[in-house]
mmCIF file of C-alpha atoms and ligand atoms in Angstrom:
data_model
loop_
_atom_site.group_PDB
_atom_site.id
_atom_site.type_symbol
_atom_site.label_atom_id
_atom_site.label_comp_id
_atom_site.label_asym_id
_atom_site.label_seq_id
_atom_site.Cartn_x
_atom_site.Cartn_y
_atom_site.Cartn_z
ATOM 1 C CA MET Z 1478 -107.086 43.916 12.650
ATOM 2 C CA THR Z 1479 -106.717 40.476 11.057
ATOM 3 C CA THR Z 1480 -109.498 38.043 11.906
ATOM 4 C CA LEU Z 1481 -107.784 35.010 13.328
ATOM 5 C CA THR Z 1482 -109.465 31.663 13.597
ATOM 6 C CA VAL Z 1483 -108.265 29.563 16.514
ATOM 7 C CA THR Z 1484 -108.888 25.830 16.349
ATOM 8 C CA PRO Z 1485 -107.641 24.010 19.444
ATOM 9 C CA MET Z 1486 -106.130 20.651 18.544
ATOM 10 C CA THR Z 1487 -107.887 17.473 19.540
ATOM 11 C CA GLN Z 1488 -104.653 16.628 21.360
ATOM 12 C CA PRO Z 1489 -103.582 17.614 24.888
ATOM 13 C CA LEU Z 1490 -102.094 20.940 23.742
ATOM 14 C CA GLY Z 1491 -101.727 23.147 20.690
ATOM 15 C CA ALA Z 1492 -103.986 25.172 18.409
ATOM 16 C CA GLU Z 1493 -104.070 25.826 14.699
ATOM 17 C CA ILE Z 1494 -104.283 29.512 13.809
ATOM 18 C CA SER Z 1495 -105.690 30.377 10.410
ATOM 19 C CA GLY Z 1496 -106.537 33.596 8.620
ATOM 20 C CA ILE Z 1497 -103.055 35.001 9.051
ATOM 21 C CA ASP Z 1498 -100.068 35.714 6.854
ATOM 22 C CA LEU Z 1499 -97.188 35.707 9.332
ATOM 23 C CA GLY Z 1500 -95.031 37.614 6.891
ATOM 24 C CA LYS Z 1501 -97.374 40.598 7.248
ATOM 25 C CA ALA Z 1502 -98.256 40.358 10.945
ATOM 26 C CA ASN Z 1503 -98.406 43.643 12.883
ATOM 27 C CA GLY Z 1504 -98.019 44.531 16.563
ATOM 28 C CA GLU Z 1505 -101.647 43.960 17.512
ATOM 29 C CA THR Z 1506 -101.636 40.501 15.958
ATOM 30 C CA ILE Z 1507 -98.380 39.666 17.733
ATOM 31 C CA ASP Z 1508 -99.943 40.533 21.131
ATOM 32 C CA ARG Z 1509 -102.886 38.282 20.359
ATOM 33 C CA LEU Z 1510 -100.592 35.427 19.274
ATOM 34 C CA GLN Z 1511 -98.582 35.775 22.447
ATOM 35 C CA ASP Z 1512 -101.759 35.360 24.524
ATOM 36 C CA LEU Z 1513 -102.739 32.366 22.424
ATOM 37 C CA LEU Z 1514 -99.290 30.863 22.925
ATOM 38 C CA SER Z 1515 -99.638 31.158 26.727
ATOM 39 C CA GLN Z 1516 -102.970 29.428 26.466
ATOM 40 C CA HIS Z 1517 -102.154 26.626 23.978
ATOM 41 C CA LEU Z 1518 -98.314 26.406 24.246
ATOM 42 C CA VAL Z 1519 -97.963 25.339 20.585
ATOM 43 C CA LEU Z 1520 -99.357 27.310 17.637
ATOM 44 C CA LEU Z 1521 -99.511 25.924 14.113
ATOM 45 C CA PHE Z 1522 -99.756 28.175 11.047
ATOM 46 C CA ARG Z 1523 -100.299 26.262 7.801
ATOM 47 C CA ASP Z 1524 -99.614 27.357 4.215
ATOM 48 C CA GLN Z 1525 -97.190 30.159 4.996
ATOM 49 C CA THR Z 1526 -94.737 31.540 2.451
ATOM 50 C CA LEU Z 1527 -92.043 33.243 4.470
ATOM 51 C CA SER Z 1528 -88.788 34.565 3.092
ATOM 52 C CA ASP Z 1529 -85.862 34.345 5.505
ATOM 53 C CA GLU Z 1530 -86.155 38.080 5.945
ATOM 54 C CA GLN Z 1531 -89.843 37.754 6.893
ATOM 55 C CA LEU Z 1532 -89.156 34.902 9.323
ATOM 56 C CA VAL Z 1533 -86.554 37.021 11.110
ATOM 57 C CA THR Z 1534 -88.819 40.086 11.048
ATOM 58 C CA VAL Z 1535 -91.924 38.388 12.451
ATOM 59 C CA SER Z 1536 -89.867 36.562 15.103
ATOM 60 C CA GLY Z 1537 -88.249 39.874 16.060
ATOM 61 C CA LEU Z 1538 -91.688 41.442 16.585
ATOM 62 C CA PHE Z 1539 -92.188 39.032 19.512
ATOM 63 C CA GLY Z 1540 -88.859 39.758 21.114
ATOM 64 C CA LYS Z 1541 -85.101 39.695 21.000
ATOM 65 C CA LEU Z 1542 -83.663 36.760 19.065
ATOM 66 C CA ASP Z 1543 -80.965 34.377 20.273
ATOM 67 C CA VAL Z 1544 -78.198 33.476 17.853
ATOM 68 C CA PRO Z 1545 -77.861 29.679 17.528
ATOM 69 C CA ALA Z 1546 -74.662 27.669 17.934
ATOM 70 C CA PRO Z 1547 -72.454 27.609 14.791
ATOM 71 C CA ASN Z 1548 -71.906 24.654 12.437
ATOM 72 C CA PRO Z 1549 -69.032 22.169 13.043
ATOM 73 C CA PHE Z 1550 -66.692 24.564 11.195
ATOM 74 C CA GLY Z 1551 -67.522 27.389 13.593
ATOM 75 C CA GLU Z 1552 -69.576 29.301 10.991
ATOM 76 C CA PRO Z 1553 -73.261 30.268 11.141
ATOM 77 C CA PHE Z 1554 -75.478 27.723 9.348
ATOM 78 C CA HIS Z 1555 -77.230 30.616 7.647
ATOM 79 C CA LYS Z 1556 -74.675 33.165 6.511
ATOM 80 C CA GLY Z 1557 -77.184 35.839 5.431
ATOM 81 C CA HIS Z 1558 -79.189 35.622 8.668
ATOM 82 C CA PRO Z 1559 -77.083 34.278 11.550
ATOM 83 C CA GLU Z 1560 -80.213 34.377 13.788
ATOM 84 C CA ILE Z 1561 -81.666 31.550 11.704
ATOM 85 C CA ASN Z 1562 -80.850 28.041 12.821
ATOM 86 C CA VAL Z 1563 -81.025 25.489 10.024
ATOM 87 C CA ILE Z 1564 -82.438 22.081 10.962
ATOM 88 C CA SER Z 1565 -81.638 19.711 8.117
ATOM 89 C CA ASN Z 1566 -80.076 16.414 7.078
ATOM 90 C CA ILE Z 1567 -78.897 17.861 3.757
ATOM 91 C CA VAL Z 1568 -75.136 17.751 3.147
ATOM 92 C CA SER Z 1569 -73.670 19.847 0.358
ATOM 93 C CA ASP Z 1570 -69.979 19.920 -0.590
ATOM 94 C CA GLY Z 1571 -69.268 17.757 2.455
ATOM 95 C CA LYS Z 1572 -70.756 20.367 4.763
ATOM 96 C CA PRO Z 1573 -73.961 19.765 6.728
ATOM 97 C CA ALA Z 1574 -76.559 22.367 5.728
ATOM 98 C CA GLY Z 1575 -78.088 22.135 9.195
ATOM 99 C CA ASN Z 1576 -78.381 20.450 12.568
ATOM 100 C CA LEU Z 1577 -79.825 17.171 13.827
ATOM 101 C CA GLY Z 1578 -79.340 14.949 10.731
ATOM 102 C CA ALA Z 1579 -82.015 12.342 9.953
ATOM 103 C CA GLY Z 1580 -81.993 10.461 13.255
ATOM 104 C CA GLU Z 1581 -84.251 10.768 16.240
ATOM 105 C CA ALA Z 1582 -83.979 13.913 18.362
ATOM 106 C CA VAL Z 1583 -84.737 12.876 21.944
ATOM 107 C CA TRP Z 1584 -87.107 14.817 24.228
ATOM 108 C CA HIS Z 1585 -85.625 18.206 25.063
ATOM 109 C CA ALA Z 1586 -86.262 21.918 25.278
ATOM 110 C CA ASP Z 1587 -83.939 24.203 23.330
ATOM 111 C CA MET Z 1588 -80.792 25.694 24.828
ATOM 112 C CA THR Z 1589 -81.755 24.983 28.442
ATOM 113 C CA TYR Z 1590 -78.037 24.631 29.179
ATOM 114 C CA LYS Z 1591 -78.101 28.452 29.248
ATOM 115 C CA GLU Z 1592 -79.082 30.378 32.399
ATOM 116 C CA THR Z 1593 -81.986 31.904 30.477
ATOM 117 C CA PRO Z 1594 -83.192 29.512 27.801
ATOM 118 C CA PRO Z 1595 -85.180 30.963 24.880
ATOM 119 C CA ARG Z 1596 -88.774 31.867 25.684
ATOM 120 C CA ALA Z 1597 -90.128 30.541 22.390
ATOM 121 C CA ALA Z 1598 -89.110 29.214 18.989
ATOM 122 C CA ILE Z 1599 -90.562 29.222 15.495
ATOM 123 C CA LEU Z 1600 -89.783 26.332 13.145
ATOM 124 C CA TYR Z 1601 -90.682 26.777 9.481
ATOM 125 C CA ALA Z 1602 -90.803 23.834 7.039
ATOM 126 C CA LEU Z 1603 -89.226 24.328 3.596
ATOM 127 C CA GLN Z 1604 -88.743 20.678 2.584
ATOM 128 C CA VAL Z 1605 -90.210 17.605 4.275
ATOM 129 C CA PRO Z 1606 -89.812 13.860 3.698
ATOM 130 C CA ASP Z 1607 -92.831 11.798 2.557
ATOM 131 C CA ALA Z 1608 -92.812 9.907 5.825
ATOM 132 C CA GLY Z 1609 -91.215 10.196 9.266
ATOM 133 C CA GLY Z 1610 -89.667 13.248 10.872
ATOM 134 C CA ASN Z 1611 -92.815 13.999 12.900
ATOM 135 C CA THR Z 1612 -92.302 16.290 15.870
ATOM 136 C CA TYR Z 1613 -93.960 15.806 19.287
ATOM 137 C CA PHE Z 1614 -94.609 18.467 21.932
ATOM 138 C CA ALA Z 1615 -95.285 17.633 25.589
ATOM 139 C CA ASP Z 1616 -97.043 19.954 28.053
ATOM 140 C CA MET Z 1617 -94.992 20.123 31.234
ATOM 141 C CA TYR Z 1618 -97.770 21.854 33.192
ATOM 142 C CA GLN Z 1619 -100.047 18.873 32.744
ATOM 143 C CA ALA Z 1620 -97.129 16.521 33.423
ATOM 144 C CA TYR Z 1621 -96.395 18.309 36.719
ATOM 145 C CA GLU Z 1622 -100.027 18.366 37.779
ATOM 146 C CA ALA Z 1623 -100.389 14.626 37.128
ATOM 147 C CA LEU Z 1624 -97.307 13.653 39.187
ATOM 148 C CA PRO Z 1625 -98.025 11.198 41.996
ATOM 149 C CA ASP Z 1626 -97.770 12.909 45.410
ATOM 150 C CA ASP Z 1627 -94.462 11.265 46.331
ATOM 151 C CA LEU Z 1628 -92.800 12.551 43.138
ATOM 152 C CA LYS Z 1629 -94.338 15.979 43.633
ATOM 153 C CA SER Z 1630 -92.654 16.258 47.009
ATOM 154 C CA GLU Z 1631 -89.394 14.733 45.756
ATOM 155 C CA VAL Z 1632 -88.941 17.322 42.997
ATOM 156 C CA GLU Z 1633 -89.638 20.239 45.329
ATOM 157 C CA GLY Z 1634 -86.561 22.422 45.882
ATOM 158 C CA LYS Z 1635 -84.270 20.304 43.687
ATOM 159 C CA LEU Z 1636 -82.191 21.445 40.712
ATOM 160 C CA ALA Z 1637 -80.960 19.561 37.671
ATOM 161 C CA ILE Z 1638 -77.949 20.144 35.456
ATOM 162 C CA HIS Z 1639 -78.901 20.684 31.806
ATOM 163 C CA ASP Z 1640 -76.141 19.276 29.611
ATOM 164 C CA ALA Z 1641 -74.410 21.758 27.312
ATOM 165 C CA SER Z 1642 -72.022 19.230 25.773
ATOM 166 C CA HIS Z 1643 -74.334 17.362 23.360
ATOM 167 C CA ASN Z 1644 -77.241 18.327 21.121
ATOM 168 C CA SER Z 1645 -80.589 16.526 21.071
ATOM 169 C CA ALA Z 1646 -79.372 14.213 18.300
ATOM 170 C CA GLY Z 1647 -76.669 13.034 20.740
ATOM 171 C CA ILE Z 1648 -73.850 14.772 18.855
ATOM 172 C CA LYS Z 1649 -71.095 16.341 20.902
ATOM 173 C CA ARG Z 1650 -70.757 20.082 20.442
ATOM 174 C CA LYS Z 1651 -67.461 21.582 19.357
ATOM 175 C CA GLY Z 1652 -65.098 22.319 22.255
ATOM 176 C CA TYR Z 1653 -66.630 19.929 24.834
ATOM 177 C CA ALA Z 1654 -65.010 16.827 26.303
ATOM 178 C CA GLU Z 1655 -66.913 13.511 26.613
ATOM 179 C CA ILE Z 1656 -68.645 13.292 30.019
ATOM 180 C CA THR Z 1657 -67.669 10.278 32.118
ATOM 181 C CA ASP Z 1658 -69.200 11.432 35.415
ATOM 182 C CA VAL Z 1659 -72.592 13.177 35.309
ATOM 183 C CA ARG Z 1660 -71.651 15.176 38.401
ATOM 184 C CA GLU Z 1661 -69.294 17.059 36.075
ATOM 185 C CA THR Z 1662 -71.797 17.713 33.300
ATOM 186 C CA PRO Z 1663 -71.361 21.300 32.088
ATOM 187 C CA GLY Z 1664 -74.469 23.464 31.742
ATOM 188 C CA ALA Z 1665 -76.938 25.595 33.667
ATOM 189 C CA ARG Z 1666 -78.663 24.321 36.826
ATOM 190 C CA HIS Z 1667 -82.392 24.919 36.866
ATOM 191 C CA PRO Z 1668 -85.106 24.029 39.419
ATOM 192 C CA LEU Z 1669 -87.009 20.858 38.454
ATOM 193 C CA VAL Z 1670 -90.184 22.837 39.030
ATOM 194 C CA ARG Z 1671 -90.627 26.013 37.028
ATOM 195 C CA ILE Z 1672 -93.109 28.537 38.401
ATOM 196 C CA ASP Z 1673 -94.674 30.851 35.856
ATOM 197 C CA PRO Z 1674 -93.914 34.393 37.071
ATOM 198 C CA THR Z 1675 -97.321 35.696 35.968
ATOM 199 C CA THR Z 1676 -99.724 32.899 36.855
ATOM 200 C CA GLY Z 1677 -97.782 31.037 39.550
ATOM 201 C CA ARG Z 1678 -98.601 27.789 37.725
ATOM 202 C CA LYS Z 1679 -96.022 25.038 38.138
ATOM 203 C CA ALA Z 1680 -94.452 23.023 35.329
ATOM 204 C CA LEU Z 1681 -91.787 20.319 35.292
ATOM 205 C CA PHE Z 1682 -88.559 21.640 33.822
ATOM 206 C CA LEU Z 1683 -86.405 18.717 32.747
ATOM 207 C CA GLY Z 1684 -84.394 19.846 29.702
ATOM 208 C CA ARG Z 1685 -82.989 16.568 28.430
ATOM 209 C CA ARG Z 1686 -82.302 13.195 30.040
ATOM 210 C CA PRO Z 1687 -78.787 12.238 28.852
ATOM 211 C CA ARG Z 1688 -76.058 13.385 31.277
ATOM 212 C CA SER Z 1689 -78.570 15.159 33.523
ATOM 213 C CA TYR Z 1690 -77.848 15.107 37.253
ATOM 214 C CA ILE Z 1691 -79.521 16.369 40.425
ATOM 215 C CA PRO Z 1692 -76.832 18.006 42.606
ATOM 216 C CA GLY Z 1693 -76.816 16.839 46.212
ATOM 217 C CA LEU Z 1694 -77.968 13.285 45.421
ATOM 218 C CA SER Z 1695 -75.801 10.239 44.817
ATOM 219 C CA VAL Z 1696 -75.536 9.465 41.103
ATOM 220 C CA ALA Z 1697 -77.701 6.361 41.654
ATOM 221 C CA ASP Z 1698 -80.433 8.311 43.472
ATOM 222 C CA SER Z 1699 -80.305 11.094 40.892
ATOM 223 C CA ASP Z 1700 -80.641 8.574 38.046
ATOM 224 C CA ARG Z 1701 -83.531 6.828 39.812
ATOM 225 C CA LEU Z 1702 -85.477 10.054 40.302
ATOM 226 C CA LEU Z 1703 -84.743 11.345 36.786
ATOM 227 C CA ASP Z 1704 -85.719 7.990 35.229
ATOM 228 C CA ARG Z 1705 -89.041 8.052 37.085
ATOM 229 C CA LEU Z 1706 -89.736 11.613 35.944
ATOM 230 C CA TRP Z 1707 -88.859 10.870 32.324
ATOM 231 C CA ALA Z 1708 -90.980 7.709 32.336
ATOM 232 C CA HIS Z 1709 -93.857 9.808 33.679
ATOM 233 C CA ILE Z 1710 -93.667 12.537 31.023
ATOM 234 C CA ASP Z 1711 -93.364 10.206 28.008
ATOM 235 C CA ASN Z 1712 -97.118 9.700 27.935
ATOM 236 C CA PRO Z 1713 -99.605 10.526 25.151
ATOM 237 C CA ASN Z 1714 -101.859 12.156 27.754
ATOM 238 C CA PHE Z 1715 -99.395 15.053 27.767
ATOM 239 C CA TYR Z 1716 -98.163 15.261 24.177
ATOM 240 C CA MET Z 1717 -99.276 16.082 20.655
ATOM 241 C CA CYS Z 1718 -97.783 14.909 17.374
ATOM 242 C CA HIS Z 1719 -97.233 17.174 14.400
ATOM 243 C CA GLU Z 1720 -96.968 15.773 10.866
ATOM 244 C CA TRP Z 1721 -95.238 18.405 8.766
ATOM 245 C CA ARG Z 1722 -96.293 19.912 5.465
ATOM 246 C CA VAL Z 1723 -94.199 22.379 3.482
ATOM 247 C CA GLY Z 1724 -95.242 25.897 4.544
ATOM 248 C CA ASP Z 1725 -96.007 24.967 8.156
ATOM 249 C CA ALA Z 1726 -94.720 27.402 10.746
ATOM 250 C CA LEU Z 1727 -94.924 26.091 14.271
ATOM 251 C CA MET Z 1728 -94.284 28.165 17.366
ATOM 252 C CA TRP Z 1729 -93.778 26.699 20.829
ATOM 253 C CA SER Z 1730 -93.322 27.982 24.334
ATOM 254 C CA ASN Z 1731 -89.873 26.596 25.065
ATOM 255 C CA GLN Z 1732 -89.824 26.656 28.867
ATOM 256 C CA GLU Z 1733 -93.067 24.730 29.462
ATOM 257 C CA VAL Z 1734 -92.945 22.321 26.540
ATOM 258 C CA LEU Z 1735 -90.548 19.527 25.607
ATOM 259 C CA HIS Z 1736 -90.204 18.332 22.019
ATOM 260 C CA ARG Z 1737 -88.763 15.327 20.247
ATOM 261 C CA ARG Z 1738 -88.506 14.272 16.617
ATOM 262 C CA ASP Z 1739 -88.819 10.916 14.888
ATOM 263 C CA SER Z 1740 -86.091 9.753 12.554
ATOM 264 C CA PHE Z 1741 -86.708 9.657 8.799
ATOM 265 C CA ASP Z 1742 -85.141 8.173 5.657
ATOM 266 C CA ALA Z 1743 -81.628 9.617 5.415
ATOM 267 C CA ASP Z 1744 -81.936 9.738 1.602
ATOM 268 C CA ALA Z 1745 -84.974 12.017 1.832
ATOM 269 C CA LYS Z 1746 -84.427 15.727 2.289
ATOM 270 C CA ARG Z 1747 -85.808 17.724 5.190
ATOM 271 C CA LEU Z 1748 -85.088 21.434 5.569
ATOM 272 C CA MET Z 1749 -86.422 23.737 8.275
ATOM 273 C CA HIS Z 1750 -85.487 27.232 9.355
ATOM 274 C CA ARG Z 1751 -85.791 28.097 13.032
ATOM 275 C CA THR Z 1752 -85.637 31.246 15.079
ATOM 276 C CA GLN Z 1753 -85.395 31.346 18.840
ATOM 277 C CA ILE Z 1754 -86.855 34.247 20.797
ATOM 278 C CA ARG Z 1755 -84.848 34.964 23.946
ATOM 279 C CA HIS Z 1756 -87.610 36.898 25.665
ATOM 280 C CA PHE Z 1757 -90.769 38.692 24.654
ATOM 281 C CA HIS Z 1758 -90.627 42.488 24.420
ATOM 282 C CA SER Z 1759 -93.749 42.675 26.609
ATOM 283 C CA ASP Z 1760 -92.200 40.494 29.391
ATOM 284 C CA GLN Z 1761 -89.175 42.789 29.410
ATOM 285 C CA ALA Z 1762 -91.418 45.855 29.656
ATOM 286 C CA LYS Z 1763 -93.243 44.263 32.636
ATOM 287 C CA SER Z 1764 -90.021 43.346 34.464
ATOM 288 C CA SER Z 1765 -88.421 46.770 33.977
ATOM 289 C CA ALA Z 1766 -91.629 48.459 35.203
ATOM 290 C CA ALA Z 1767 -91.710 46.215 38.320
HETATM 291 C C1 OGA F 1354 -85.585 22.190 16.933
HETATM 292 C C2 OGA F 1354 -85.860 20.747 16.898
HETATM 293 C C3 OGA F 1354 -87.173 19.205 15.678
HETATM 294 C C4 OGA F 1354 -87.518 18.945 14.265
HETATM 295 O O1 OGA F 1354 -85.720 22.834 15.884
HETATM 296 O O2 OGA F 1354 -85.257 22.691 17.998
HETATM 297 O O3 OGA F 1354 -85.665 20.077 17.864
HETATM 298 O O4 OGA F 1354 -88.674 18.610 14.008
HETATM 299 N N1 OGA F 1354 -86.367 20.311 15.761
HETATM 300 O O5 OGA F 1354 -86.638 19.042 13.414
HETATM 301 MN MN1 MN F 1355 -85.128 21.427 19.565
#
């Protein structure tokens, strides 16, 4: 078996894993990485050289992959591998090569507008700007545990709507109308408190702030509670910052971690390939055995 070195980050979450070529990872290594992901929530692998094929293969060893939303023309961003989501500001022949442009991407977790959001994602850096475009990851277990008592009781038993109509760069998705009343926001409703099915540990589950709404409250009360929660989580005690290098592969646990990205110079080029793992094979095996 590969000898992995695990170096926890000197930040509130995350670990760097070295001594591994992800393109050649086998089943035993994948099990180990899954345990490490539960423990650290974000795993960084530096100096990887992954072909698209290898990225899809290693991601598929963890579990079933989700296919990302298509480009504005209704086509996959990556024609050869539709499971790959392209995150890029590059425009060629008038067509965006990927999602999210060069602006800020606000705090969010991926695809939480679905009933079952992806379990994890892997983002692999192919081209990075000299400055900017850092990505931040916030631990929603620690954020929940640090809530003041009044907020802890206020979030209990409440749901929030997770907006399906806009992406994290604030761009409206194809086929959705502009939202004028948050009570009509389309998207899945999830409990504000997520309970890990294995450990019973509680995490805040917020998705994204714009157009979110807590059913059953007046819009004003919903906004007040959501604003307090979002002010609470945006705190360096709960988040880490990643400065990208080409060859970095970064994996995160999507249901317990929020991420956001800084803007960068629109003339610089940034190109990342992402896969999203719907669920882990081992979680499926456990739930079908139960
Ligand atoms: C994503 C995302 C942030 C980044 O891939 O889901 O939000 O750093 N990307 O580009
Ligand atoms: Mn994202």
